[in-house]
Tab-separated table of C-alpha atoms and ligand atoms in Angstrom:
chain	number	residue	atom	x	y	z
A	1	MET	CA	4.907	-29.835	39.450
A	2	HIS	CA	1.864	-27.724	38.804
A	3	GLU	CA	3.647	-26.020	35.972
A	4	ILE	CA	4.690	-29.307	34.423
A	5	SER	CA	1.192	-30.718	34.479
A	6	ASN	CA	-0.054	-27.457	33.056
A	7	LYS	CA	2.425	-27.650	30.207
A	8	PHE	CA	1.587	-31.287	29.696
A	9	GLY	CA	-2.113	-30.516	29.583
A	10	PHE	CA	-1.477	-27.686	27.160
A	11	SER	CA	0.551	-29.792	24.775
A	12	LEU	CA	-2.093	-32.524	24.887
A	13	THR	CA	-4.821	-30.052	23.990
A	14	TYR	CA	-2.585	-28.565	21.334
A	15	SER	CA	-1.864	-31.865	19.629
A	16	TYR	CA	-5.550	-32.686	19.865
A	17	LEU	CA	-6.376	-29.417	18.148
A	18	CYS	CA	-3.770	-30.063	15.476
A	19	ARG	CA	-5.301	-33.437	14.805
A	20	LEU	CA	-8.729	-31.861	14.659
A	21	LYS	CA	-7.385	-29.456	12.086
A	22	GLN	CA	-6.160	-32.372	10.004
A	23	PHE	CA	-9.628	-33.824	10.000
A	24	ASP	CA	-11.051	-30.476	9.126
A	25	PRO	CA	-9.370	-29.361	5.918
A	26	MET	CA	-11.498	-26.239	5.638
A	27	LYS	CA	-9.248	-23.288	4.957
A	28	LYS	CA	-10.199	-19.888	6.202
A	29	VAL	CA	-10.327	-16.920	3.853
A	30	THR	CA	-10.346	-13.401	5.237
A	31	ILE	CA	-11.789	-10.657	3.060
A	32	LEU	CA	-10.254	-7.421	4.249
A	33	VAL	CA	-12.049	-4.197	3.345
A	34	PRO	CA	-10.740	-0.767	4.360
A	35	CYS	CA	-13.727	1.587	4.506
A	36	TYR	CA	-13.762	5.363	4.563
A	37	ASN	CA	-17.137	7.050	4.117
A	38	GLU	CA	-18.654	4.059	2.405
A	39	GLU	CA	-22.049	3.774	4.109
A	40	HIS	CA	-23.823	3.266	0.776
A	41	SER	CA	-21.324	0.828	-0.752
A	42	ILE	CA	-21.157	-1.507	2.221
A	43	PRO	CA	-24.579	-3.180	1.842
A	44	ILE	CA	-23.941	-3.707	-1.901
A	45	LEU	CA	-20.495	-5.088	-1.239
A	46	TYR	CA	-21.848	-7.387	1.437
A	47	ALA	CA	-24.495	-8.770	-0.931
A	48	ARG	CA	-21.831	-9.541	-3.541
A	49	LEU	CA	-19.502	-11.139	-0.999
A	50	ASN	CA	-22.397	-13.193	0.291
A	51	GLU	CA	-23.004	-14.598	-3.191
A	52	LEU	CA	-19.351	-15.510	-3.321
A	53	ARG	CA	-19.549	-17.251	0.028
A	54	GLU	CA	-22.471	-19.342	-1.188
A	55	GLN	CA	-20.573	-20.265	-4.344
A	56	LEU	CA	-17.574	-21.477	-2.372
A	57	PRO	CA	-18.831	-23.360	0.674
A	58	GLU	CA	-15.591	-25.335	0.899
A	59	TYR	CA	-13.943	-22.399	2.647
A	60	ALA	CA	-14.572	-20.831	6.018
A	61	TRP	CA	-15.014	-17.086	5.591
A	62	GLU	CA	-14.277	-14.000	7.583
A	63	PHE	CA	-15.325	-10.547	6.390
A	64	LEU	CA	-13.111	-8.082	8.179
A	65	LEU	CA	-14.120	-4.457	7.710
A	66	VAL	CA	-11.834	-1.713	8.932
A	67	ASN	CA	-13.609	1.572	9.534
A	68	ASP	CA	-10.950	4.205	8.905
A	69	GLY	CA	-12.500	7.063	10.905
A	70	SER	CA	-15.430	7.596	8.544
A	71	ARG	CA	-17.512	10.708	9.027
A	72	ASP	CA	-20.765	9.187	7.800
A	73	GLY	CA	-22.839	6.187	8.879
A	74	THR	CA	-20.259	3.592	7.829
A	75	LEU	CA	-19.822	2.258	11.349
A	76	ASP	CA	-23.577	1.823	11.810
A	77	ALA	CA	-23.810	0.018	8.484
A	78	ILE	CA	-21.029	-2.319	9.590
A	79	ARG	CA	-22.580	-2.853	13.003
A	80	SER	CA	-25.908	-3.843	11.518
A	81	LEU	CA	-24.158	-6.394	9.282
A	82	ARG	CA	-22.357	-7.756	12.299
A	83	ALA	CA	-25.674	-8.137	14.107
A	84	GLN	CA	-27.068	-10.411	11.409
A	85	ASP	CA	-23.915	-12.265	10.391
A	86	PRO	CA	-21.328	-13.549	12.889
A	87	GLN	CA	-18.764	-13.983	10.098
A	88	VAL	CA	-18.602	-10.227	9.717
A	89	CYS	CA	-16.171	-8.616	12.116
A	90	TYR	CA	-14.821	-5.122	12.296
A	91	ILE	CA	-12.189	-2.801	13.646
A	92	ASP	CA	-13.028	0.833	14.260
A	93	LEU	CA	-9.963	3.082	14.124
A	94	SER	CA	-9.869	6.131	16.364
A	95	ARG	CA	-9.585	8.532	13.410
A	96	ASN	CA	-8.823	8.561	9.699
A	97	PHE	CA	-5.365	7.043	9.379
A	98	GLY	CA	-5.452	6.534	5.622
A	99	LYS	CA	-5.955	3.410	3.583
A	100	GLU	CA	-2.390	2.158	3.944
A	101	ARG	CA	-2.557	2.038	7.723
A	102	ALA	CA	-6.119	0.746	7.748
A	103	MET	CA	-4.874	-2.195	5.706
A	104	LEU	CA	-2.135	-2.899	8.246
A	105	ALA	CA	-4.723	-2.878	11.042
A	106	GLY	CA	-6.723	-5.417	9.081
A	107	LEU	CA	-3.703	-7.627	8.438
A	108	ASP	CA	-2.858	-7.527	12.144
A	109	TYR	CA	-6.213	-8.955	13.140
A	110	ALA	CA	-7.042	-11.189	10.173
A	111	THR	CA	-7.153	-14.853	11.169
A	112	GLY	CA	-7.527	-16.461	7.740
A	113	ASP	CA	-5.078	-18.805	6.020
A	114	CYS	CA	-5.118	-16.212	3.295
A	115	VAL	CA	-6.254	-12.601	3.179
A	116	ILE	CA	-7.885	-10.914	0.195
A	117	ILE	CA	-7.772	-7.134	0.213
A	118	ILE	CA	-10.565	-5.460	-1.709
A	119	ASP	CA	-11.929	-1.889	-1.882
A	120	ALA	CA	-15.386	-1.163	-0.520
A	121	ASP	CA	-16.506	0.705	-3.638
A	122	LEU	CA	-16.818	-2.382	-5.885
A	123	GLN	CA	-14.433	-0.997	-8.499
A	124	GLN	CA	-12.789	-4.378	-8.137
A	125	PRO	CA	-15.210	-7.171	-8.980
A	126	PRO	CA	-15.425	-9.856	-6.252
A	127	GLU	CA	-16.004	-12.316	-9.096
A	128	THR	CA	-12.209	-12.357	-9.587
A	129	ILE	CA	-11.749	-13.959	-6.184
A	130	PRO	CA	-12.463	-17.632	-7.135
A	131	GLN	CA	-9.717	-17.368	-9.739
A	132	MET	CA	-7.325	-16.000	-7.109
A	133	LEU	CA	-8.192	-18.807	-4.710
A	134	LYS	CA	-7.527	-21.380	-7.414
A	135	LEU	CA	-4.022	-20.007	-7.991
A	136	TRP	CA	-3.458	-19.926	-4.242
A	137	GLU	CA	-4.381	-23.612	-4.039
A	138	GLU	CA	-1.799	-24.214	-6.766
A	139	GLY	CA	0.853	-22.870	-4.415
A	140	TYR	CA	1.173	-19.175	-5.227
A	141	GLU	CA	1.611	-17.000	-2.168
A	142	ASP	CA	0.782	-13.557	-3.526
A	143	VAL	CA	-1.856	-13.375	-6.257
A	144	TYR	CA	-2.197	-9.775	-7.369
A	145	ALA	CA	-4.833	-8.419	-9.707
A	146	ARG	CA	-3.858	-6.233	-12.640
A	147	ARG	CA	-6.506	-3.927	-14.009
A	148	LEU	CA	-6.974	-4.023	-17.736
A	149	THR	CA	-8.753	-0.708	-18.129
A	150	ARG	CA	-9.223	2.119	-15.740
A	151	HIS	CA	-12.891	2.798	-16.173
A	152	GLY	CA	-14.104	5.606	-14.012
A	153	ASP	CA	-10.733	7.314	-13.719
A	154	PRO	CA	-10.322	10.711	-15.378
A	155	TRP	CA	-7.883	11.050	-18.287
A	156	LEU	CA	-5.454	13.320	-16.431
A	157	ARG	CA	-5.299	10.932	-13.496
A	158	ARG	CA	-4.496	8.016	-15.788
A	159	LYS	CA	-1.708	9.977	-17.486
A	160	LEU	CA	-0.203	11.235	-14.234
A	161	SER	CA	-0.297	7.782	-12.755
A	162	LEU	CA	1.550	6.426	-15.804
A	163	LEU	CA	4.160	9.172	-15.434
A	164	PHE	CA	4.597	8.279	-11.781
A	165	TYR	CA	5.105	4.581	-12.534
A	166	ASN	CA	7.709	5.428	-15.189
A	167	LEU	CA	9.532	7.707	-12.769
A	168	LEU	CA	9.475	5.132	-9.998
A	169	GLN	CA	10.716	2.401	-12.308
A	170	ARG	CA	13.641	4.592	-13.314
A	171	PHE	CA	14.587	5.138	-9.690
A	172	THR	CA	14.571	1.562	-8.574
A	173	ARG	CA	15.899	-1.833	-9.475
A	174	ASP	CA	12.800	-3.646	-8.203
A	175	ASP	CA	10.051	-4.436	-10.627
A	176	VAL	CA	7.355	-1.826	-10.340
A	177	LEU	CA	4.077	-3.404	-11.282
A	178	ARG	CA	1.972	-1.137	-13.435
A	179	ASN	CA	-1.765	-1.063	-12.971
A	180	VAL	CA	-1.532	-3.255	-9.927
A	181	GLY	CA	-3.264	-1.907	-6.854
A	182	ASP	CA	-3.981	-3.337	-3.457
A	183	PHE	CA	-6.523	-5.851	-4.751
A	184	ARG	CA	-4.752	-9.143	-4.097
A	185	LEU	CA	-4.667	-12.419	-2.249
A	186	LEU	CA	-1.952	-12.849	0.347
A	187	ASP	CA	-0.965	-16.149	1.858
A	188	ARG	CA	-0.500	-16.297	5.647
A	189	LYS	CA	3.282	-16.178	5.065
A	190	CYS	CA	3.000	-12.851	3.243
A	191	VAL	CA	0.642	-11.486	5.877
A	192	ASP	CA	3.059	-12.367	8.659
A	193	ALA	CA	5.875	-10.754	6.686
A	194	LEU	CA	3.887	-7.556	6.109
A	195	LYS	CA	2.976	-7.371	9.781
A	196	GLN	CA	6.658	-7.040	10.588
A	197	LEU	CA	7.039	-3.971	8.391
A	198	ARG	CA	5.695	-1.313	10.711
A	199	GLU	CA	6.821	1.895	9.057
A	200	HIS	CA	4.516	4.878	9.379
A	201	GLU	CA	4.805	6.382	5.930
A	202	ARG	CA	3.505	3.251	4.323
A	203	TYR	CA	3.643	2.657	0.632
A	204	THR	CA	2.040	-0.745	0.626
A	205	LYS	CA	2.513	-1.355	-3.105
A	206	GLY	CA	6.253	-1.126	-2.528
A	207	LEU	CA	6.051	-3.364	0.523
A	208	PHE	CA	4.298	-6.077	-1.496
A	209	VAL	CA	7.222	-6.047	-3.911
A	210	TRP	CA	9.786	-5.943	-1.124
A	211	ILE	CA	8.547	-9.030	0.725
A	212	GLY	CA	8.976	-11.221	-2.333
A	213	TYR	CA	7.349	-14.701	-2.219
A	214	LYS	CA	5.845	-16.559	-5.138
A	215	LYS	CA	3.755	-14.120	-7.104
A	216	THR	CA	1.385	-14.451	-9.983
A	217	GLU	CA	-1.268	-12.286	-11.536
A	218	VAL	CA	-4.884	-12.323	-12.537
A	219	THR	CA	-6.541	-9.594	-14.567
A	220	TYR	CA	-9.773	-7.728	-14.061
A	221	VAL	CA	-11.707	-4.910	-15.636
A	222	GLN	CA	-12.024	-1.976	-13.305
A	223	GLN	CA	-15.629	-0.912	-12.783
A	224	GLU	CA	-17.150	2.458	-12.132
A	225	ARG	CA	-17.412	3.339	-8.481
A	226	ALA	CA	-20.688	1.899	-7.122
A	227	VAL	CA	-21.616	5.050	-5.187
A	228	GLY	CA	-19.830	8.111	-3.832
A	229	ASN	CA	-16.566	9.683	-4.937
A	230	SER	CA	-12.950	8.641	-4.710
A	231	SER	CA	-11.414	9.860	-1.491
A	232	PHE	CA	-8.073	10.359	-3.184
A	233	GLY	CA	-7.895	13.900	-4.545
A	234	PHE	CA	-5.009	15.291	-6.554
A	235	LEU	CA	-3.096	16.362	-3.458
A	236	SER	CA	-3.368	13.054	-1.621
A	237	LEU	CA	-2.272	11.222	-4.757
A	238	LEU	CA	0.721	13.546	-5.016
A	239	THR	CA	1.583	12.795	-1.393
A	240	LEU	CA	1.254	9.100	-2.117
A	241	ALA	CA	3.553	9.492	-5.123
A	242	VAL	CA	6.228	11.278	-3.059
A	243	ASP	CA	5.849	8.677	-0.315
A	244	GLY	CA	6.164	5.991	-2.932
A	245	ILE	CA	9.391	7.321	-4.376
A	246	THR	CA	11.044	8.206	-1.077
A	247	SER	CA	10.143	4.968	0.642
A	248	PHE	CA	11.046	2.843	-2.352
A	249	SER	CA	14.449	4.307	-3.181
A	250	THR	CA	17.133	6.772	-2.207
A	251	ALA	CA	17.889	7.664	-5.827
A	252	PRO	CA	16.728	11.309	-5.500
A	253	LEU	CA	19.525	11.885	-2.977
A	254	ARG	CA	22.001	10.590	-5.511
A	255	ILE	CA	20.528	12.850	-8.152
A	256	SER	CA	21.282	15.908	-6.055
A	257	THR	CA	24.848	14.664	-5.581
A	258	VAL	CA	25.248	14.202	-9.323
A	259	MET	CA	23.724	17.608	-9.986
A	260	GLY	CA	26.205	19.203	-7.568
A	261	LEU	CA	29.061	17.422	-9.286
A	262	ILE	CA	28.009	18.571	-12.745
A	263	VAL	CA	27.602	22.188	-11.651
A	264	SER	CA	30.988	22.165	-9.880
A	265	LEU	CA	32.726	20.699	-12.928
A	266	ALA	CA	31.123	23.278	-15.206
A	267	ALA	CA	32.243	26.030	-12.837
A	268	PHE	CA	35.791	24.665	-12.819
A	269	PHE	CA	36.048	24.586	-16.605
A	270	TYR	CA	34.592	28.054	-16.863
A	271	MET	CA	37.196	29.263	-14.345
A	272	CYS	CA	40.009	27.779	-16.451
A	273	TYR	CA	38.578	29.474	-19.520
A	274	VAL	CA	38.340	32.858	-17.801
A	275	LEU	CA	41.865	32.522	-16.367
A	276	ILE	CA	43.428	31.681	-19.727
A	277	LYS	CA	41.448	34.386	-21.471
A	278	THR	CA	42.595	36.983	-18.939
A	279	ILE	CA	46.233	35.996	-19.381
A	280	VAL	CA	46.142	35.801	-23.173
A	281	ILE	CA	43.723	38.529	-24.233
A	282	GLY	CA	43.411	40.524	-21.068
A	283	GLY	CA	40.708	40.901	-18.438
A	284	ASP	CA	37.175	42.104	-18.956
A	285	PRO	CA	35.924	45.272	-17.411
A	286	VAL	CA	32.856	44.528	-15.228
A	287	GLN	CA	30.275	43.162	-17.589
A	288	GLY	CA	27.834	40.296	-17.940
A	289	PHE	CA	25.284	41.191	-15.293
A	290	PRO	CA	22.561	38.984	-16.895
A	291	THR	CA	24.895	35.966	-16.974
A	292	LEU	CA	25.765	36.512	-13.342
A	293	ILE	CA	22.146	36.695	-12.264
A	294	ILE	CA	21.181	33.622	-14.278
A	295	VAL	CA	23.991	31.563	-12.803
A	296	MET	CA	23.142	32.728	-9.290
A	297	LEU	CA	19.464	31.926	-9.649
A	298	PHE	CA	20.220	28.569	-11.208
A	299	LEU	CA	22.576	27.604	-8.404
A	300	GLY	CA	20.112	28.856	-5.801
A	301	GLY	CA	17.428	26.702	-7.359
A	302	VAL	CA	19.611	23.609	-7.425
A	303	GLN	CA	20.579	24.143	-3.800
A	304	LEU	CA	17.002	24.574	-2.629
A	305	LEU	CA	15.924	21.518	-4.575
A	306	SER	CA	18.657	19.437	-2.975
A	307	LEU	CA	17.740	20.740	0.459
A	308	GLY	CA	14.132	19.851	-0.222
A	309	ILE	CA	15.056	16.313	-1.199
A	310	ILE	CA	17.181	15.888	1.914
A	311	GLY	CA	14.305	17.364	3.910
A	312	GLU	CA	11.871	14.769	2.555
A	313	TYR	CA	14.061	11.961	3.830
A	314	LEU	CA	14.793	13.769	7.092
A	315	ALA	CA	11.070	14.185	7.729
A	316	ARG	CA	10.622	10.476	7.262
A	317	ILE	CA	13.410	9.689	9.712
A	318	PHE	CA	11.835	12.136	12.165
A	319	ASN	CA	8.439	10.481	11.880
A	320	GLU	CA	9.811	6.990	12.264
A	321	THR	CA	11.956	7.815	15.296
A	322	LYS	CA	8.911	9.019	17.227
A	323	ASN	CA	7.998	5.362	17.269
A	324	ARG	CA	4.296	5.883	17.713
A	325	PRO	CA	1.830	3.107	17.028
A	326	VAL	CA	0.838	3.050	13.368
A	327	TYR	CA	-2.884	3.247	14.195
A	328	LEU	CA	-5.196	3.306	17.222
A	329	ILE	CA	-8.347	1.263	17.700
A	330	ARG	CA	-11.503	2.557	19.348
A	331	GLU	CA	-13.528	-0.609	19.172
A	332	LYS	CA	-13.260	-4.068	17.719
A	333	GLU	CA	-15.771	-6.824	17.404
A	334	GLY	CA	-15.292	-10.448	16.453
A	335	VAL	CA	-11.516	-10.304	15.973
B	401	LIG	N1	-10.048	4.315	2.078
B	401	LIG	C1	-9.670	4.207	3.425
B	401	LIG	N2	-9.125	5.311	4.039
B	401	LIG	C2	-8.928	6.487	3.379
B	401	LIG	C3	-9.285	6.564	2.027
B	401	LIG	C4	-9.831	5.457	1.394
B	401	LIG	O1	-9.833	3.165	4.036
B	401	LIG	O2	-8.450	7.426	4.002
B	401	LIG	C5	-10.637	3.132	1.403
B	401	LIG	C6	-11.957	3.403	0.704
B	401	LIG	O3	-13.037	3.264	1.575
B	401	LIG	C7	-11.975	2.339	-0.364
B	401	LIG	C8	-10.497	2.190	-0.715
B	401	LIG	O4	-9.777	2.728	0.384
B	401	LIG	O5	-12.451	1.098	0.118
B	401	LIG	C9	-10.147	2.902	-2.010
B	401	LIG	O6	-10.555	4.236	-1.934
B	401	LIG	P1	-11.103	5.048	-3.181
B	401	LIG	O7	-12.109	4.249	-3.918
B	401	LIG	O8	-11.529	6.362	-2.658
B	401	LIG	O9	-9.797	5.199	-4.034
B	401	LIG	P2	-9.576	4.968	-5.601
B	401	LIG	O10	-10.382	3.775	-6.013
B	401	LIG	O11	-10.037	6.221	-6.233
B	401	LIG	O12	-8.110	4.749	-5.710
B	402	LIG	MG1	-12.186	3.262	-5.689
């Protein structure tokens, strides 16, 4: 009896809340910012986001900052914002888990009807956001931003990134979006979908493609970093590239199969040739040491390469089977 009345009471409150929501058409927008050593960018970013909030009073706002184990005063900067503005909330991760995981933590706790992911360094102008919101209102569920120029990125990095995109596109049937980063608006549906994808080696750009939903694009001009340096060095970008390819497709495994096939076929034909030659002309005395060495080294190389490729996938299986949480939280406020 008690339970029934409880349930009854609950459903009454629930329908009341639903009705309230109908009367209150204000949609909530979460701005999700992963931060790693950004103590100087955060106040500037906050000022810009604040302007945006004043421009668009028809939305309820939530500024969700994820501190990804920063080693500087980022957490203090966030805390002081929180003290003066209740719409700022934050999650403090227990260590540096990397941007991809920090974003997942943010998506897990975001409460908005849509979530906009933006970097803390202001390379992505918040002024693009009204345009994104307009497209969202038109019914698009994933509004991604494509950068027109890559100001502030060194030449070599631009070239390598282009090479990587070409490689990835060759390996996969899905559309790889060039010059599209994590700056985008995600509808609640997309957020809920992404929350279900809890792999550890996250390549979020690939996940965005994988979930599907109605996508459209806006463009922006990438700015110079406001302060500080990029935290992605050559090595971490290389890791990201390998993660990208291995989590997006299994084509490299097929390549090693094909390579094995080609080498075996070549060996077979060469055997036929040697056999016929021996019968017709007669055998060779021992000769051809350089050829032998070259063939051996070549085959050794191909074998090691194939093993390495298998190893990459095996390592991923190993990491996933440990089934650890993707990130750990030390402290959260307002979420
Ligand atoms: N970031 C993070 N964890 C990391 C590295 C970076 O949360 O381990 C955040 C960083 O604070 C910034 C965003 O990810 O908001 C993009 O980083 P960065 O500007 O260094 O990368 P780039 O713009 O060079 O790709
Ligand atoms: Mg940046």
